[in-house]
Amino acid sequence: MADDIPAPERRDDCLALVRAGLGLGSDGVLAISVQSGGLFNYLLRVDTQAGTYFFKQYLDGVDNPLYSPPEIPAIERAELAERVQRLAADGSGVVPEIVAFDRGRCAFLMTAAAGERPLNDHLARGELPAGFLDRLPGVLAGLHQRTHRRFTADSVLANTAFRDFKLGLQYDDITARLTAAEADRVLRCRRDYQRRTDCVTHGDLNSRNIIVSGSALGVIDFEQSHLGTPAYDLAYILCEVFISREVFDTDAAGVIGEFLDRYFADFTVAKRDSVETEVTRHLAVQTLYRFWGPSRAAWTGYVGDDDRARVIAAARALLMTDGPVTAVLGR
């Protein structure tokens, strides 16, 4: 069977959600094809008479060559992703709308994301499409503001097992490359974060989960969401912008400052200086992780040796600096 042809049972599950969400039978489906990119799930593109949709199904016992995540049941991951994606969408036109959810199948059907190519493709060429600054800050601020102080640590949205797995990779595991003082800063940052449940985060806001083309922008993949702080999501994506801008000799401080200006125009429930000071610490760690983590080739494979050494040195200096990130970067 060709790689882009779904297994019969997956096709059947997909058609069931198409019937439930769109009221279409199999005669209304033009094509169903397997999509790559899901680490712990199964993704199908569904072209129908009503337009293009995507079917996502969460699976148990999925092997991954890079990661060994905690064994969280597929239904829990599906319910978490479905709930947070609905929270984040809120009619934004940026987050795909879920049109059908089937708990028994651990699956949902959603609209197609706006945009054509992952942001990662653009950053690797020193580009920053207009939609990134025009649309992402407001959508992210909306998710953080709407969920601020709304959920407690015993909520399913806390997702502490996966959160702590990721923090282990991104924070604990990089300390072997650092001085004792640097490692202490990283571990304190991680411990402080684990005590916080300020808002729902996307949790994996990397440049492959942001689809862009010009002013169009889509944000996908919410299964790693957890309760945390705005600084984690902000640093997660801004570290990639920081690396790209540093490599291509453009104004990293200016772009990050403009992004945060737009974010804080909509996020008003916490003091900007406090959030930005937390961003400084996470930005340093996340930048280092993009060079040293197991998936480093995906994020920084385009960076040459000289630039790599220079950006790593800048991140280590940032790690040992206190203050709001815009001030620290000299905006």
XYZ file of C-alpha atoms in Angstrom:
331
model
C 0.000 0.000 0.000
C 1.357 3.415 -0.923
C 2.478 5.598 1.958
C -0.116 8.260 1.173
C -3.071 5.813 1.198
C -4.658 5.414 4.666
C -5.157 2.043 6.285
C -8.776 0.857 5.912
C -9.618 1.254 9.605
C -8.247 4.815 9.652
C -10.220 5.666 6.529
C -13.385 4.301 8.126
C -12.836 6.373 11.261
C -12.207 9.439 9.123
C -15.374 8.931 7.080
C -17.382 8.596 10.300
C -16.251 12.049 11.425
C -16.900 13.503 7.975
C -20.474 12.249 8.246
C -20.859 13.580 11.784
C -19.261 16.969 11.192
C -20.146 17.764 7.594
C -23.135 15.567 6.892
C -21.346 14.068 3.895
C -21.259 10.451 2.823
C -18.312 8.802 1.100
C -19.619 10.065 -2.238
C -18.955 13.613 -1.009
C -15.288 12.849 -0.304
C -12.971 13.535 -3.220
C -9.690 12.264 -1.744
C -8.134 11.132 1.531
C -4.344 11.108 1.892
C -1.884 10.452 4.714
C 0.034 13.497 5.947
C 3.457 13.457 7.574
C 4.525 15.420 10.625
C 2.582 13.943 13.527
C 4.957 12.533 16.161
C 2.360 10.741 18.272
C -0.771 10.824 16.135
C -2.193 9.969 12.722
C -3.070 12.766 10.304
C -5.145 12.659 7.119
C -5.986 15.349 4.594
C -9.607 15.097 3.495
C -10.680 16.851 0.291
C -14.464 17.052 0.114
C -17.155 18.796 -1.870
C -17.409 21.223 1.068
C -13.670 22.046 1.096
C -10.463 20.673 2.611
C -10.347 19.343 6.177
C -7.884 17.419 8.345
C -8.575 14.323 10.425
C -6.330 13.826 13.456
C -6.373 10.616 15.493
C -4.388 9.993 18.668
C -2.825 6.557 19.083
C -1.401 4.463 21.906
C 1.993 2.774 21.709
C 3.516 4.976 19.022
C 7.294 4.680 18.680
C 9.388 7.756 17.925
C 13.096 7.638 17.035
C 13.934 10.876 18.880
C 11.781 10.860 22.008
C 10.396 8.468 24.613
C 7.488 10.457 26.057
C 5.438 9.407 29.082
C 2.711 6.879 28.300
C -0.343 9.124 28.489
C -3.452 7.355 27.124
C -4.496 8.460 23.646
C -7.930 9.554 24.849
C -6.391 11.936 27.387
C -4.146 13.467 24.730
C -7.049 13.771 22.307
C -9.321 15.444 24.863
C -6.593 17.849 25.936
C -5.761 18.868 22.358
C -9.429 19.232 21.400
C -10.258 21.352 24.424
C -7.283 23.700 24.097
C -7.667 24.053 20.332
C -11.263 25.174 20.858
C -10.097 27.639 23.521
C -7.421 29.014 21.216
C -9.549 29.210 18.064
C -12.243 31.554 19.368
C -13.157 32.608 15.841
C -9.659 33.947 15.188
C -9.273 32.459 11.724
C -5.752 31.486 12.776
C -6.383 28.278 14.741
C -8.286 25.596 12.759
C -11.878 25.100 13.890
C -12.868 21.626 15.113
C -16.051 20.514 13.363
C -16.407 17.050 14.926
C -14.867 15.218 17.895
C -15.264 11.485 18.540
C -14.104 10.420 21.980
C -14.349 6.712 21.192
C -12.080 7.094 18.194
C -9.735 9.559 19.953
C -10.062 11.759 16.893
C -11.363 15.035 15.549
C -12.004 16.655 12.178
C -10.902 20.269 11.700
C -10.710 22.960 9.079
C -7.464 23.476 7.172
C -4.899 25.870 8.644
C -4.375 29.152 6.844
C -0.987 29.531 5.148
C 1.014 27.279 2.885
C 4.468 26.557 4.399
C 5.913 26.186 7.902
C 7.474 29.302 9.362
C 10.668 27.267 9.773
C 11.189 27.338 5.999
C 11.134 31.141 6.050
C 13.333 31.589 9.128
C 16.002 29.389 7.556
C 16.247 31.985 4.774
C 16.125 35.028 7.029
C 12.503 35.824 6.130
C 9.680 36.840 8.457
C 6.282 36.825 6.725
C 3.888 39.646 7.604
C 1.356 37.337 9.236
C 3.794 36.471 12.011
C 3.735 39.967 13.512
C 0.267 40.896 12.310
C -1.655 37.939 13.708
C 0.276 35.669 16.078
C 0.731 38.091 19.025
C -3.003 38.720 19.332
C -3.974 35.042 19.078
C -1.400 34.031 21.676
C -2.384 36.883 23.996
C -6.024 35.883 23.618
C -5.374 32.280 24.721
C -3.294 33.422 27.690
C -5.737 36.134 28.759
C -8.911 34.021 28.409
C -7.401 31.211 30.496
C -5.562 33.332 33.076
C -6.191 31.989 36.598
C -9.085 29.931 35.249
C -7.738 26.413 35.818
C -6.029 24.792 38.792
C -3.187 22.312 39.099
C -5.618 19.363 39.384
C -7.193 20.145 35.997
C -6.676 17.828 33.029
C -5.182 20.878 31.353
C -2.260 20.825 33.798
C -0.720 17.946 31.779
C 2.215 17.812 34.204
C 3.548 14.462 32.966
C 4.238 15.750 29.489
C 5.260 19.188 30.755
C 7.906 17.673 32.999
C 9.111 15.351 30.240
C 9.722 18.380 28.014
C 11.358 20.389 30.768
C 13.703 17.480 31.355
C 14.780 17.543 27.707
C 14.998 21.287 27.334
C 16.325 22.371 30.717
C 17.882 19.522 32.734
C 19.564 17.842 29.764
C 21.434 20.934 28.561
C 23.097 21.557 31.931
C 25.885 19.062 31.163
C 27.258 21.584 28.647
C 27.146 24.539 31.052
C 29.211 25.899 33.903
C 27.971 25.286 37.432
C 26.646 28.842 37.681
C 24.871 28.593 34.335
C 23.394 25.200 35.185
C 22.083 26.558 38.470
C 20.272 29.354 36.609
C 18.689 26.854 34.219
C 17.500 24.545 36.974
C 16.099 27.405 39.036
C 14.225 28.621 35.976
C 12.767 25.141 35.488
C 11.778 24.773 39.165
C 10.134 28.194 39.217
C 8.162 27.334 36.114
C 6.902 24.043 37.532
C 5.264 25.936 40.393
C 3.237 28.150 38.051
C -0.255 27.563 36.640
C -0.993 31.074 35.397
C -2.622 30.188 32.061
C -3.037 27.557 29.375
C -0.025 27.444 27.064
C 0.268 26.063 23.559
C 3.270 24.179 24.922
C 4.974 23.463 21.585
C 4.885 26.778 19.748
C 7.712 26.008 17.356
C 8.085 27.228 13.790
C 6.788 23.976 12.289
C 3.499 24.422 14.096
C 3.026 27.841 12.510
C 1.934 27.798 8.862
C 2.321 31.037 6.904
C 2.056 32.657 3.507
C 2.215 36.430 3.344
C -0.366 37.772 5.784
C -2.088 34.383 6.229
C -1.148 32.412 9.332
C -2.251 29.176 10.981
C -1.312 27.661 14.358
C -1.644 23.907 14.851
C -0.849 20.996 17.223
C -2.058 21.638 20.771
C -1.440 18.183 22.264
C 1.514 19.395 24.345
C -0.499 22.176 25.991
C -0.190 22.555 29.737
C -0.714 25.061 32.509
C 2.241 27.390 32.778
C 3.056 31.016 32.082
C 3.006 33.280 29.021
C 6.808 33.479 29.092
C 7.193 29.831 28.069
C 5.181 30.177 24.860
C 6.733 33.543 24.059
C 10.296 32.302 24.485
C 9.518 29.079 22.619
C 8.835 30.861 19.336
C 10.870 34.038 19.843
C 14.080 32.014 20.339
C 13.761 30.829 16.742
C 13.247 34.393 15.554
C 16.237 35.446 17.658
C 18.466 32.790 16.044
C 17.351 33.606 12.498
C 17.793 37.343 12.950
C 21.205 36.924 14.542
C 22.372 34.673 11.709
C 21.144 36.959 8.949
C 22.420 40.117 10.621
C 19.040 41.775 11.091
C 17.365 43.505 14.019
C 16.470 40.744 16.485
C 15.765 43.196 19.303
C 13.482 45.296 17.119
C 11.400 42.357 15.887
C 11.083 40.821 19.357
C 10.152 44.211 20.766
C 7.476 44.741 18.115
C 6.050 41.277 18.723
C 5.827 41.950 22.460
C 4.317 45.412 21.922
C 1.487 43.786 20.005
C 1.158 40.923 22.489
C 0.848 43.230 25.485
C -1.717 45.386 23.722
C -4.075 42.414 24.262
C -2.575 40.673 27.295
C -3.276 43.022 30.188
C -3.662 40.843 33.278
C 0.004 40.759 34.310
C 2.750 43.355 34.443
C 4.789 43.495 31.266
C 8.157 43.910 32.998
C 7.538 40.823 35.108
C 6.580 38.674 32.121
C 9.471 40.002 30.030
C 11.979 39.279 32.793
C 10.793 35.682 32.821
C 11.019 35.601 29.013
C 14.716 36.551 29.236
C 15.553 33.385 31.183
C 13.429 31.064 29.047
C 14.657 32.633 25.809
C 18.248 31.849 26.757
C 17.439 28.230 27.613
C 15.271 27.647 24.563
C 17.935 29.097 22.268
C 20.550 26.731 23.663
C 18.176 23.797 23.388
C 17.594 24.512 19.685
C 21.317 23.907 19.160
C 21.835 21.057 21.619
C 18.558 19.125 21.763
C 17.828 15.839 19.941
C 15.831 17.629 17.198
C 18.459 20.353 16.677
C 18.807 19.646 12.943
C 15.176 20.661 12.427
C 15.618 24.077 14.039
C 19.218 25.139 13.462
C 20.496 22.934 10.658
C 20.828 26.033 8.478
C 23.238 27.748 10.909
C 26.943 27.598 10.029
C 29.672 26.853 12.557
C 30.800 30.447 13.145
C 27.260 31.735 13.580
C 26.431 28.769 15.796
C 29.288 29.579 18.183
C 28.357 33.264 18.234
C 24.647 32.715 18.934
C 25.358 30.122 21.621
C 27.719 32.575 23.320
C 25.019 35.267 23.149
C 22.470 32.903 24.688
C 24.824 31.958 27.528
C 25.384 35.643 28.256
C 21.619 36.205 28.184
C 21.150 33.368 30.653
C 23.267 35.188 33.224
C 21.507 38.536 32.724
C 18.454 39.776 34.600
C 15.787 42.171 33.406
C 13.056 42.534 30.775
C 14.071 40.923 27.513
C 13.560 44.039 25.383
C 15.813 46.060 27.675
C 18.422 43.308 27.863
C 18.543 42.999 24.070
C 18.993 46.755 23.786
C 15.818 47.693 22.015
